[in-house]
Short mmCIF file of C-alpha atoms and ligand atoms in Angstrom, two decimals:
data_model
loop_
_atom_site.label_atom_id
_atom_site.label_comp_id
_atom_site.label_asym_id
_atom_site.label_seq_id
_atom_site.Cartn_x
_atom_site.Cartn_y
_atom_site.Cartn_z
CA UNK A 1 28.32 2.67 -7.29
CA UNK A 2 26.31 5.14 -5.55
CA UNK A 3 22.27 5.30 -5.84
CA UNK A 4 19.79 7.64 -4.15
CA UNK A 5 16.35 6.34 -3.24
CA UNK A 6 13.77 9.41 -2.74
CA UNK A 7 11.45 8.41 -0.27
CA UNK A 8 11.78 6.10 3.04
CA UNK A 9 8.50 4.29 3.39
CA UNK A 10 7.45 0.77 3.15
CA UNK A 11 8.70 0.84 -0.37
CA UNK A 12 11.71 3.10 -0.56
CA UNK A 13 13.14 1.60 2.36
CA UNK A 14 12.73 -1.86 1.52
CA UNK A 15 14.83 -1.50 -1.83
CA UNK A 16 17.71 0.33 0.33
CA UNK A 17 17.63 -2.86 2.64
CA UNK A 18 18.17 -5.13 -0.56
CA UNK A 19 20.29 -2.71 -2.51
CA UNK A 20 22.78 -1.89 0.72
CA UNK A 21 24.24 -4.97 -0.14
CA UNK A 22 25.50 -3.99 -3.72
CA UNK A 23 25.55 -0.18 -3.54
CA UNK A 24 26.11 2.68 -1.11
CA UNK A 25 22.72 4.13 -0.94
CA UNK A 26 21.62 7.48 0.01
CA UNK A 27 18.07 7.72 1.59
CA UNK A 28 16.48 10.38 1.07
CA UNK A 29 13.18 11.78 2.98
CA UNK A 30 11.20 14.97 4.20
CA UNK A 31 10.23 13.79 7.67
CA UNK A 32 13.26 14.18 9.76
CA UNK A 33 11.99 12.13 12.24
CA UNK A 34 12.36 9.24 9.88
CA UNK A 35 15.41 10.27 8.85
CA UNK A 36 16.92 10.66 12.53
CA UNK A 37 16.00 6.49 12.98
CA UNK A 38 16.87 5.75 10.60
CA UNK A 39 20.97 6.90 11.07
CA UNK A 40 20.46 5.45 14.00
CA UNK A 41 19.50 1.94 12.15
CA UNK A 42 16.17 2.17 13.37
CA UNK A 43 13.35 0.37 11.05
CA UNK A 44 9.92 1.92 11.29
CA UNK A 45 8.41 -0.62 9.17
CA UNK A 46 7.94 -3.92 8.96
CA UNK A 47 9.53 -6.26 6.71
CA UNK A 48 12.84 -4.28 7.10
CA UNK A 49 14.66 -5.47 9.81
CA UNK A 50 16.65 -3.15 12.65
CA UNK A 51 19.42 -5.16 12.64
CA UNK A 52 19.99 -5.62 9.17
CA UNK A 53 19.43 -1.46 8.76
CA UNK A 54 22.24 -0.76 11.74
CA UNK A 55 24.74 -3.22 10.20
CA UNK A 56 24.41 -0.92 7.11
CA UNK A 57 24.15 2.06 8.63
CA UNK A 58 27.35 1.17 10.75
CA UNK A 59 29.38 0.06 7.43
CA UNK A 60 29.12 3.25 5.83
CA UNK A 61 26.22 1.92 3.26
CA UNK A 62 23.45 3.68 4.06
CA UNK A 63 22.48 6.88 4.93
CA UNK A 64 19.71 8.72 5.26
CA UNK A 65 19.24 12.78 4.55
CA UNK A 66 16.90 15.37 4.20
CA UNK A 67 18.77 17.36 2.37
CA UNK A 68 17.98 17.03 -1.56
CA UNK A 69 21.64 17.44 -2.10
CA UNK A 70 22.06 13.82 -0.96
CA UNK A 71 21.26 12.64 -4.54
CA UNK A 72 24.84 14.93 -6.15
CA UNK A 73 27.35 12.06 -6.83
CA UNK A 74 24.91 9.39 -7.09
CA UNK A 75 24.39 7.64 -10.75
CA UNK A 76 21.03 6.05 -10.04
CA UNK A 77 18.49 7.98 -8.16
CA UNK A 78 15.10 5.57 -7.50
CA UNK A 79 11.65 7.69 -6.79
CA UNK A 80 9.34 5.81 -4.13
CA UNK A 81 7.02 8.73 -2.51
CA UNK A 82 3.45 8.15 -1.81
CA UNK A 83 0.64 8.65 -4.71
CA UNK A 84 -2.20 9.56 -2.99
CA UNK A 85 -6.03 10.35 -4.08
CA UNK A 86 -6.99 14.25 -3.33
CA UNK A 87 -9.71 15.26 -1.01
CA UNK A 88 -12.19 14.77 -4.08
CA UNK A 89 -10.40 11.20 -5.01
CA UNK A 90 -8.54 12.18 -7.83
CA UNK A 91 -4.78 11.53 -8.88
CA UNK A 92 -2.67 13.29 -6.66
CA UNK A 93 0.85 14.23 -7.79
CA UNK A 94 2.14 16.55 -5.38
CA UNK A 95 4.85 14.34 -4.19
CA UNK A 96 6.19 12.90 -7.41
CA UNK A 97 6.21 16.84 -8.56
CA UNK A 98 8.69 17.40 -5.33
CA UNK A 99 10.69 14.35 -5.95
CA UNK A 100 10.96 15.72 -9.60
CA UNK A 101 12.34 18.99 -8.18
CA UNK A 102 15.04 17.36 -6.07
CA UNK A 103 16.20 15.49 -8.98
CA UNK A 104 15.77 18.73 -10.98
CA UNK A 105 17.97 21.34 -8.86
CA UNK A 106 20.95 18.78 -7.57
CA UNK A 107 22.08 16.88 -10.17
CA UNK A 108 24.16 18.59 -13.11
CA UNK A 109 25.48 15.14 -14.72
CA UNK A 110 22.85 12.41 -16.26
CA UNK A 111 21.85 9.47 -14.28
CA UNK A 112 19.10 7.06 -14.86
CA UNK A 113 15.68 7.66 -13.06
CA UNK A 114 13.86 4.92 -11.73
CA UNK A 115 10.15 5.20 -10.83
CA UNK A 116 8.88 2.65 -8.57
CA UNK A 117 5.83 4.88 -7.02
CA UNK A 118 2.27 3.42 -8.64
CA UNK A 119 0.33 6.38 -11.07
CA UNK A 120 -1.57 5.74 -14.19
CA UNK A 121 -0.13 5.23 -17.89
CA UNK A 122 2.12 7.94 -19.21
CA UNK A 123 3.33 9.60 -16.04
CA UNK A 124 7.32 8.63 -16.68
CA UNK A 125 6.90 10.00 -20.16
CA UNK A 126 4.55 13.16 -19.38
CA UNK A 127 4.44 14.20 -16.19
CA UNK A 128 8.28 12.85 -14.63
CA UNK A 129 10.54 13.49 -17.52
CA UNK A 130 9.21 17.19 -18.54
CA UNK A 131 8.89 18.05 -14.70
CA UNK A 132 12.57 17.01 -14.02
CA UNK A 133 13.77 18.61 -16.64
CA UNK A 134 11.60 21.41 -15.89
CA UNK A 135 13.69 22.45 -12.25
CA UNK A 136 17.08 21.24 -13.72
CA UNK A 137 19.36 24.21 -13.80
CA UNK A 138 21.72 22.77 -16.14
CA UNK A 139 20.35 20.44 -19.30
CA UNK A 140 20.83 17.12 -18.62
CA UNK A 141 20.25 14.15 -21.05
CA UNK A 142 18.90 11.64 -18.22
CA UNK A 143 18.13 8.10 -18.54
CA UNK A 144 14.56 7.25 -17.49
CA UNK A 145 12.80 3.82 -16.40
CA UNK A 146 9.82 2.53 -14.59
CA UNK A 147 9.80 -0.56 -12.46
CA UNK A 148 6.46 -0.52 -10.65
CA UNK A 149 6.91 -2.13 -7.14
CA UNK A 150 4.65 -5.10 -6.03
CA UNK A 151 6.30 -5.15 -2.03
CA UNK A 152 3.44 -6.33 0.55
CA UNK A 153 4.53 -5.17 3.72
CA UNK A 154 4.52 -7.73 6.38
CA UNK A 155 4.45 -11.08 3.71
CA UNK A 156 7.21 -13.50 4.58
CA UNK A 157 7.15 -15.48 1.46
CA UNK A 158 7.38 -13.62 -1.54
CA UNK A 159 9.88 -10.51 -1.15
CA UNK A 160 12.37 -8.38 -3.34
CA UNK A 161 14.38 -11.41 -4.31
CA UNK A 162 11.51 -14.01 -5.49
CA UNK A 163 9.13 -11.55 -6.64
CA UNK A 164 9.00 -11.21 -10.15
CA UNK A 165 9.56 -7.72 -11.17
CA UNK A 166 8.41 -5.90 -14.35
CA UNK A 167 10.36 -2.87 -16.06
CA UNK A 168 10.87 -0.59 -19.17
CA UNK A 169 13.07 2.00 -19.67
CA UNK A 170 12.10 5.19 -22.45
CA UNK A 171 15.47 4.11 -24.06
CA UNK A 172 16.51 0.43 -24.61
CA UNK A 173 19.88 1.81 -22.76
CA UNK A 174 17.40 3.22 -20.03
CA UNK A 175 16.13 -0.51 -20.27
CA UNK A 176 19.56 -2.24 -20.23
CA UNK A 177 20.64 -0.16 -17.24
CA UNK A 178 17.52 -0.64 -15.20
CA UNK A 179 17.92 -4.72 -15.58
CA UNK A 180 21.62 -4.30 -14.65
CA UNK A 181 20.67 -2.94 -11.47
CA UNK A 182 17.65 -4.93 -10.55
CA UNK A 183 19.36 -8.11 -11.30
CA UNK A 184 21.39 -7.95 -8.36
CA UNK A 185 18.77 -8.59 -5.80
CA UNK A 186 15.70 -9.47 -7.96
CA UNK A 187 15.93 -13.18 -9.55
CA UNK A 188 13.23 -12.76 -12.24
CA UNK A 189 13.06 -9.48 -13.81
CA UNK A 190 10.55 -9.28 -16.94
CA UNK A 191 11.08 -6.29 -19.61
CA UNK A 192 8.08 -5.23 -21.15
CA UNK A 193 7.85 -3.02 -24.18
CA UNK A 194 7.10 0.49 -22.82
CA UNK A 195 6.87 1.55 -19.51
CA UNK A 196 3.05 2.76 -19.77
CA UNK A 197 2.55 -1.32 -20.32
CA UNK A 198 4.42 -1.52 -16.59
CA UNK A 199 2.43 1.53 -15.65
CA UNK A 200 -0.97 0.37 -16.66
CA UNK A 201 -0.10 -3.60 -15.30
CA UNK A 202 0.61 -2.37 -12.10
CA UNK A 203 -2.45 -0.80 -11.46
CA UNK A 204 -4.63 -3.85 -13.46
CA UNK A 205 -2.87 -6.11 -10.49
CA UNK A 206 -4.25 -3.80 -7.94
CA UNK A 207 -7.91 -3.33 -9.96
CA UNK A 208 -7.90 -7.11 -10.43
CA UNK A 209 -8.07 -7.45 -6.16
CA UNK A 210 -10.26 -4.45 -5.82
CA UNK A 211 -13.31 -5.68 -8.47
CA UNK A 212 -12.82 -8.78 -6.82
CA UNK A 213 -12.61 -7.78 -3.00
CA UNK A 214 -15.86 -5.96 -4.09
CA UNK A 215 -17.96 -9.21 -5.92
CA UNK A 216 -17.16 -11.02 -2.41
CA UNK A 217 -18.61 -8.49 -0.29
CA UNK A 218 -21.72 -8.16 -2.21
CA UNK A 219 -21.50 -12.15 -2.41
CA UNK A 220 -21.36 -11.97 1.78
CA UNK A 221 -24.46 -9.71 1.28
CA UNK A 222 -26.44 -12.36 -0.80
CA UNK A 223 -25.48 -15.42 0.94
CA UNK A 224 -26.51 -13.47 3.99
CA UNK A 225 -29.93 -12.83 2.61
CA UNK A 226 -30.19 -16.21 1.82
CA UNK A 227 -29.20 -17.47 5.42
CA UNK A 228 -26.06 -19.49 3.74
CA UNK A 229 -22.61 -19.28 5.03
CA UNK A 230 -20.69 -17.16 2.76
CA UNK A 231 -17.50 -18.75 4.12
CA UNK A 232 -18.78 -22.75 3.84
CA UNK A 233 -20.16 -21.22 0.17
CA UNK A 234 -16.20 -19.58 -0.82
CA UNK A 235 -14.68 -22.93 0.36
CA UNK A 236 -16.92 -25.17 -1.51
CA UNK A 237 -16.15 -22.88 -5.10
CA UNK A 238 -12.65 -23.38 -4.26
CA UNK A 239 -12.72 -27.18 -4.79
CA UNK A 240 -12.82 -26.06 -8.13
CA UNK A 241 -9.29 -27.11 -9.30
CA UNK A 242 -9.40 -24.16 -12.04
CA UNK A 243 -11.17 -21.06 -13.03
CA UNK A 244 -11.81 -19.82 -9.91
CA UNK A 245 -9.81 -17.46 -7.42
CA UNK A 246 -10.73 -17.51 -3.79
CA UNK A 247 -11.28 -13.79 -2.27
CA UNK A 248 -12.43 -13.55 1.66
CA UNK A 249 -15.13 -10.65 2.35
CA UNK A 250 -14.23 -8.28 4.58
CA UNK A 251 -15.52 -4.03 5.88
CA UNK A 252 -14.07 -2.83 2.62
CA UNK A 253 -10.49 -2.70 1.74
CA UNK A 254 -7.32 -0.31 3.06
CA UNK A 255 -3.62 0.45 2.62
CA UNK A 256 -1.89 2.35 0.18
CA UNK A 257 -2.52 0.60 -2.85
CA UNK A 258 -6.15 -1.30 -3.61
CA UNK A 259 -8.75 1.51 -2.78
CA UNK A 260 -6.15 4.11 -4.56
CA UNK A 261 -4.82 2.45 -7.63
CA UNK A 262 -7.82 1.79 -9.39
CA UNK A 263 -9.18 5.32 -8.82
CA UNK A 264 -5.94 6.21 -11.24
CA UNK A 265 -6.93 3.79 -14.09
CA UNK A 266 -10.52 4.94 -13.37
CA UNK A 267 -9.18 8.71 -14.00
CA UNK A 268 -6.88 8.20 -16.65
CA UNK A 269 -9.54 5.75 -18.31
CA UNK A 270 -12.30 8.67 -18.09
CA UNK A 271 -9.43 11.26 -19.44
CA UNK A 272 -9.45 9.35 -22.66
CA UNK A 273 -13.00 8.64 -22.73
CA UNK A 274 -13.15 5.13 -21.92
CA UNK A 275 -15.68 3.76 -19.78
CA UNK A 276 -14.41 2.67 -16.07
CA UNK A 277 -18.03 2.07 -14.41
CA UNK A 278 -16.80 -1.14 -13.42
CA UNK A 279 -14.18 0.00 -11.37
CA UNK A 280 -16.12 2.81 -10.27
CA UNK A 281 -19.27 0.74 -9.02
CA UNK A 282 -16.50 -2.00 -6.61
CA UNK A 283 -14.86 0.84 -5.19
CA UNK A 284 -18.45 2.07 -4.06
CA UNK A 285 -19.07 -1.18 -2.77
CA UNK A 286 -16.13 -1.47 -0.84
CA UNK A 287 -16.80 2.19 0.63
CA UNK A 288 -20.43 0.97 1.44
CA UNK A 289 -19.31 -2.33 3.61
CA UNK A 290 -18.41 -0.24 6.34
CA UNK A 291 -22.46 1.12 6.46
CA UNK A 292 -23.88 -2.66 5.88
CA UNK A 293 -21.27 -4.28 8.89
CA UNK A 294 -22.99 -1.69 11.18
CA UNK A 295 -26.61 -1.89 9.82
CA UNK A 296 -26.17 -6.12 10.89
CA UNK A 297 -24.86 -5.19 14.17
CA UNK A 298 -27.37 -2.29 15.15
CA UNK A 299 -30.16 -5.09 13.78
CA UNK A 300 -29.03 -8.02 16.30
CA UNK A 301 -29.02 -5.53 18.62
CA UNK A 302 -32.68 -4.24 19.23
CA UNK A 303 -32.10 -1.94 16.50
CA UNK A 304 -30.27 0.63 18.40
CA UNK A 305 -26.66 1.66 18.92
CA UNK A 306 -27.33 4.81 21.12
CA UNK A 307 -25.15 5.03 24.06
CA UNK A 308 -23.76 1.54 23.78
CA UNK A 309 -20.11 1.22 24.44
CA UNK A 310 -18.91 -0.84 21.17
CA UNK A 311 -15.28 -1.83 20.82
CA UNK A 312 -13.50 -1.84 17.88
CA UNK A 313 -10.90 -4.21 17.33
CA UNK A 314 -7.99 -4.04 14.83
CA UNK A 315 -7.66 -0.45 12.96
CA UNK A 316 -4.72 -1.38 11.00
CA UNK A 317 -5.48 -1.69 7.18
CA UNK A 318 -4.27 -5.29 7.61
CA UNK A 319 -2.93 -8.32 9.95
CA UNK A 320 0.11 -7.74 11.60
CA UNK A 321 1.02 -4.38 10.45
CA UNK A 322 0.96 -1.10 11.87
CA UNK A 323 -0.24 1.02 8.74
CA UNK A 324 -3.97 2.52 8.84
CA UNK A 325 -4.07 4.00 5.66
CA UNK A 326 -7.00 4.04 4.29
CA UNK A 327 -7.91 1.66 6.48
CA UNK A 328 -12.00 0.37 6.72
CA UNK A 329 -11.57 0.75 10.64
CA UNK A 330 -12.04 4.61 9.71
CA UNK A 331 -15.36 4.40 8.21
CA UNK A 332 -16.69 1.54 10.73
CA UNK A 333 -16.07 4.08 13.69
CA UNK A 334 -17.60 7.23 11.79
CA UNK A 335 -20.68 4.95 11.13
CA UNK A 336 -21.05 3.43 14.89
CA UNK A 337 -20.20 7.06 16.17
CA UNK A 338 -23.11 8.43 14.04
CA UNK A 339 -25.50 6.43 15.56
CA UNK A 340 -25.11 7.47 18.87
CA UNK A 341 -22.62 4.05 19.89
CA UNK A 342 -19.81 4.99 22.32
CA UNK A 343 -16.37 3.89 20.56
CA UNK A 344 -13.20 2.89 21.64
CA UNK A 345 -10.85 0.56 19.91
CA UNK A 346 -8.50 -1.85 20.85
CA UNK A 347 -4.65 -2.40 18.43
CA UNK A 348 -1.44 -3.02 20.47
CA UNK A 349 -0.06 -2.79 17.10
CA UNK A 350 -1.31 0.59 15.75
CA UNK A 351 -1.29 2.01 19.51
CA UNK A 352 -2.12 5.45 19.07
CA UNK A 353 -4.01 6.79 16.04
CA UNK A 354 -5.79 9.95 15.21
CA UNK A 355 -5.34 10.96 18.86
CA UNK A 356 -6.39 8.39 20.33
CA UNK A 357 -4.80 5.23 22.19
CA UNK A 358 -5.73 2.19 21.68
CA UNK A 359 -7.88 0.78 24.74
CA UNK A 360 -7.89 -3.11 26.63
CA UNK A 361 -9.66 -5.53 25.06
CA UNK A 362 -12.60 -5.77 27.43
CA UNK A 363 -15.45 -4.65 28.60
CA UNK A 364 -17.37 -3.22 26.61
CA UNK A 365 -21.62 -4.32 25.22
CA UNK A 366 -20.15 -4.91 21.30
CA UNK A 367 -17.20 -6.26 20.09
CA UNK A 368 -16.21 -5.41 16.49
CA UNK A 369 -13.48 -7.03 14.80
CA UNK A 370 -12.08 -5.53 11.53
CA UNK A 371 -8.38 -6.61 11.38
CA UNK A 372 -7.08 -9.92 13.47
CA UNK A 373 -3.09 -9.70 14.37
CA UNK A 374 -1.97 -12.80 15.26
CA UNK A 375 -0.92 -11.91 18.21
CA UNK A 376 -4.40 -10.69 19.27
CA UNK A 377 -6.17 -14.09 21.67
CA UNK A 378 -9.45 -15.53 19.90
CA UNK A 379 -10.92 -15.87 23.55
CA UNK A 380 -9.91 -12.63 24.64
CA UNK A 381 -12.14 -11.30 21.53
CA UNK A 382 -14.53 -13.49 22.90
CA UNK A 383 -14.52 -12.38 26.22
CA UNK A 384 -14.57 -8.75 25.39
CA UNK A 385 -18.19 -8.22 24.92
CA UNK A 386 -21.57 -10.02 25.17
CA UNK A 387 -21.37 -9.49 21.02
CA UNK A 388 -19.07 -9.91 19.07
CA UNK A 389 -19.16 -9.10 15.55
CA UNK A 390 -16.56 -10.61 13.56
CA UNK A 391 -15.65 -9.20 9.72
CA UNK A 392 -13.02 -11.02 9.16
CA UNK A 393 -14.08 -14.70 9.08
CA UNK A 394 -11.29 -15.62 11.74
CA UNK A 395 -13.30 -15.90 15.33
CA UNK A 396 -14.94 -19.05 15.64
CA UNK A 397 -17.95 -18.59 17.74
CA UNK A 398 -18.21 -14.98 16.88
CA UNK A 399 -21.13 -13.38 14.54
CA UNK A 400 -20.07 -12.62 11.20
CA UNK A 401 -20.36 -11.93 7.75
N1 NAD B 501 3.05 0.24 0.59
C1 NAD B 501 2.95 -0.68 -0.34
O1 NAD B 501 2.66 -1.82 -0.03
C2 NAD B 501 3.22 -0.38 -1.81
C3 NAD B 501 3.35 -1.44 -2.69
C4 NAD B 501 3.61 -1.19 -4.02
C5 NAD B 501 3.69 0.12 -4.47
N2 NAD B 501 3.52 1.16 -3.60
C6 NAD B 501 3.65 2.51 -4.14
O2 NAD B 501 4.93 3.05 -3.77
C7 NAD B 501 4.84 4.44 -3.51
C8 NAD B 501 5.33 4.73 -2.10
O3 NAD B 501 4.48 4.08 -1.17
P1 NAD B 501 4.93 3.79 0.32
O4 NAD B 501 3.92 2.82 0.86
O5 NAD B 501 6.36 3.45 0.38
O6 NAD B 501 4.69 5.22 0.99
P2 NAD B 501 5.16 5.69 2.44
O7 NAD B 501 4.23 6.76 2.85
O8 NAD B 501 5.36 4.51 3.32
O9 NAD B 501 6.61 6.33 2.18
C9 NAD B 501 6.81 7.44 1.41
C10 NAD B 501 7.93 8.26 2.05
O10 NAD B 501 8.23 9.32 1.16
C11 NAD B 501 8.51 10.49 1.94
N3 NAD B 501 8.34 11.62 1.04
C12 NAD B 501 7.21 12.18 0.56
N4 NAD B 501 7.50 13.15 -0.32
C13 NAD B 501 8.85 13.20 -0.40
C14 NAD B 501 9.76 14.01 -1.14
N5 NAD B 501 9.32 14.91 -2.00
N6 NAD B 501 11.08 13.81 -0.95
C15 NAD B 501 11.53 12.88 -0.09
N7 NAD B 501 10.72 12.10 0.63
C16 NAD B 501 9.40 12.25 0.47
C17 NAD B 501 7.57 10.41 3.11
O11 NAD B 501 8.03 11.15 4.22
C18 NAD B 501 7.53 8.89 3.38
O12 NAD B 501 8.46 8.51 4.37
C19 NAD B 501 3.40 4.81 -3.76
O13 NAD B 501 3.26 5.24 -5.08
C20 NAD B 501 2.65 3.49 -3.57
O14 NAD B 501 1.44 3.44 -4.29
C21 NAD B 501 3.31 0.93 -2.27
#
């Protein structure tokens, strides 16, 4: 059997990896440049590995395209394109619209549709099914499920195989087909009785982190006020044996999925008039941890950033990955820069970003950490400024939260 996977990011190309194994797959995605590595069976993401990707690509069971016509012969064709926030943080649907359109124009026989990009409850019903059939030039009866993805790029332990995965088809044949085809590289797949219930779980998973992400950071706040640890505070709640779930404070939270996720409940919440103030108020808080991680550094230092060379260390969302979406780096640099600090920053990971390379780990008056790799040295942190400001809770010796 033949599938098509639209979209070759952390998520779509993680599913070809697994699925290579059972189908021929088809990759499909815009940037060329991906596409060109990828025939060559190069990975350009973690958790996918290159020699895994070239033994496929050198069997004949993958392939990657730009060309929407990719999809023709294939009888399952899997959407995984990004779902962004617009410049005024609202659902953005621009790519899940284009995906729609390739499906749309190039296939004239049914197939089942698979959506595995995150958006709010409805959008395989209301907004994927009408748009599809919308560009098709020939009417087509399609099958259509959702099976929302829960991948974390980088994680070692839980992956495609041992995560459990939820799904729902519109049909119970949509349903019966999407299981079929899961069950081949997922162990524990768990049906649910519409896909807005997948929809909507997906993004209470994310929400859940994100409201909770935020209580910690205000926590780190308070403790701070009160001249207690936060950390020796979060450690001694989690000798509680139940009821209690340990989050670590951090500047505010990044990627693809926790500060953009619960903006789509939020929206579709407010859409049906249904209060989301909750959600609303952490994601503020997140946002705002950036501002309060440089108001403690400019206070332990005289009170003034101006013209003092601070490094920042770690601009990737997260440890040991190279993805800055989102990421709370962003925001710490725009507030150091806008009080007069000179900025550089220092990820061997990232290495360039907006322009910019990243710079050695040394010399400079402030250190501030956001992300940790492990392969970045504790003592070269250390030695990389007189202060060092630590956010992530992992540089003993360092100031911190
Ligand atoms: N990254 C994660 O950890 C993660 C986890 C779970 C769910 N998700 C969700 O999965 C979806 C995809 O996220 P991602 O992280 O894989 O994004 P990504 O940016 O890594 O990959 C998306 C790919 O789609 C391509 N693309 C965009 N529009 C396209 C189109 N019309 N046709 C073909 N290709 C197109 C892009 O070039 C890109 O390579 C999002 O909805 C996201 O919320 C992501």
């Amino acid at each position: 059997m033949k599938i098509a996977i639209i979209g070759q990011g952390y998520v779509g190309l993680t599913i070809s990896s697994f699925a290579a194994e059972f189908f021929e797959v088809v990759g499909v995605d815009s940037n060329p440049k991906i596409v060109d590595k990828l025939n060559l069976g190069q990975s350009h993401i973690e958790g996918v590995d290159s020699s895994i990707l070239s033994r496929w690509v050198k069997s004949g069971r993958f392939k990657a395209t730009t060309k929407g016509n990719g999809i023709n012969d294939c009888e399952i064709v899997i959407i995984a394109v990004p779902t962004p926030l617009t410049e005024n943080r609202q659902p953005d649907l621009t790519y899940l619209e284009s995906a729609c359109k390739t499906i749309g124009e190039n296939l004239k026989k049914p197939v089942l549709v698979i959506n595995e990009s995150t958006s709010f409850p409805g959008t395989l019903r209301n907004f994927i099914k009408p748009a599809i059939e919308r560009y098709s030039v020939v009417q087509v009866e399609h099958l259509y499920a959702i099976s929302p993805e829960r991948v974390d790029p980088g994680r070692t332990d839980f992956n495609q195989k041992n995560t459990p995965r939820l799904y729902s088809g519109l049909t119970s044949e949509a349903s019966d087909k999407t299981r079929e085809f899961y069950e081949k590289f997922c162990d524990n797949l768990v049906e649910v009785s519409s896909p807005e219930v997948a929809e909507a779980a997906k993004l209470f998973e994310n929400t859940f982190r994100q409201v909770n992400i935020a209580l910690v950071n205000e926590f780190a706040q308070i403790a701070h006020a009160l001249g207690i640890s936060v950390y020796e505070t979060l450690d001694a709640a989690n000798t509680k044996p139940y009821g209690f779930m340990k989050f670590t404070p951090s500047a505010g939270v990044g990627g693809h999925c926790i500060p953009v996720d619960p903006t789509y409940l939020a929206a579709v919440a407010e859409e049906n008039g249904a209060p989301a103030t909750f959600i609303r108020r952490a994601n503020e808080v997140n946002l705002e941890m950036s501002e309060y991680v440089v108001d403690r550094i400019q206070a332990d230092n005289d009170g003034s950033l101006q013209g003092k060379s601070v490094l920042v260390v770690g601009v990737a969302y997260k440890p040991n990955v190279a993805d800055v979406r989102e990421t709370a780096a962003e925001l710490v640099i725009k507030h150091l820069r806008g009080r007069g600090a000179v900025v550089s920053w220092h990820d061997d990971v990232v290495g360039n970003w907006k322009g910019e390379s990243s710079s050695p780990l040394q010399g400079a008056d402030i250190a501030v950490v956001v992300t940790k790799h492990d392969s970045v040295d504790e003592k070269k942190i250390l030695a990389s400024a007189p202060y060092v400001f630590d956010t992530t809770g992992k540089v003993k010796g360092a100031k911190g939260l």
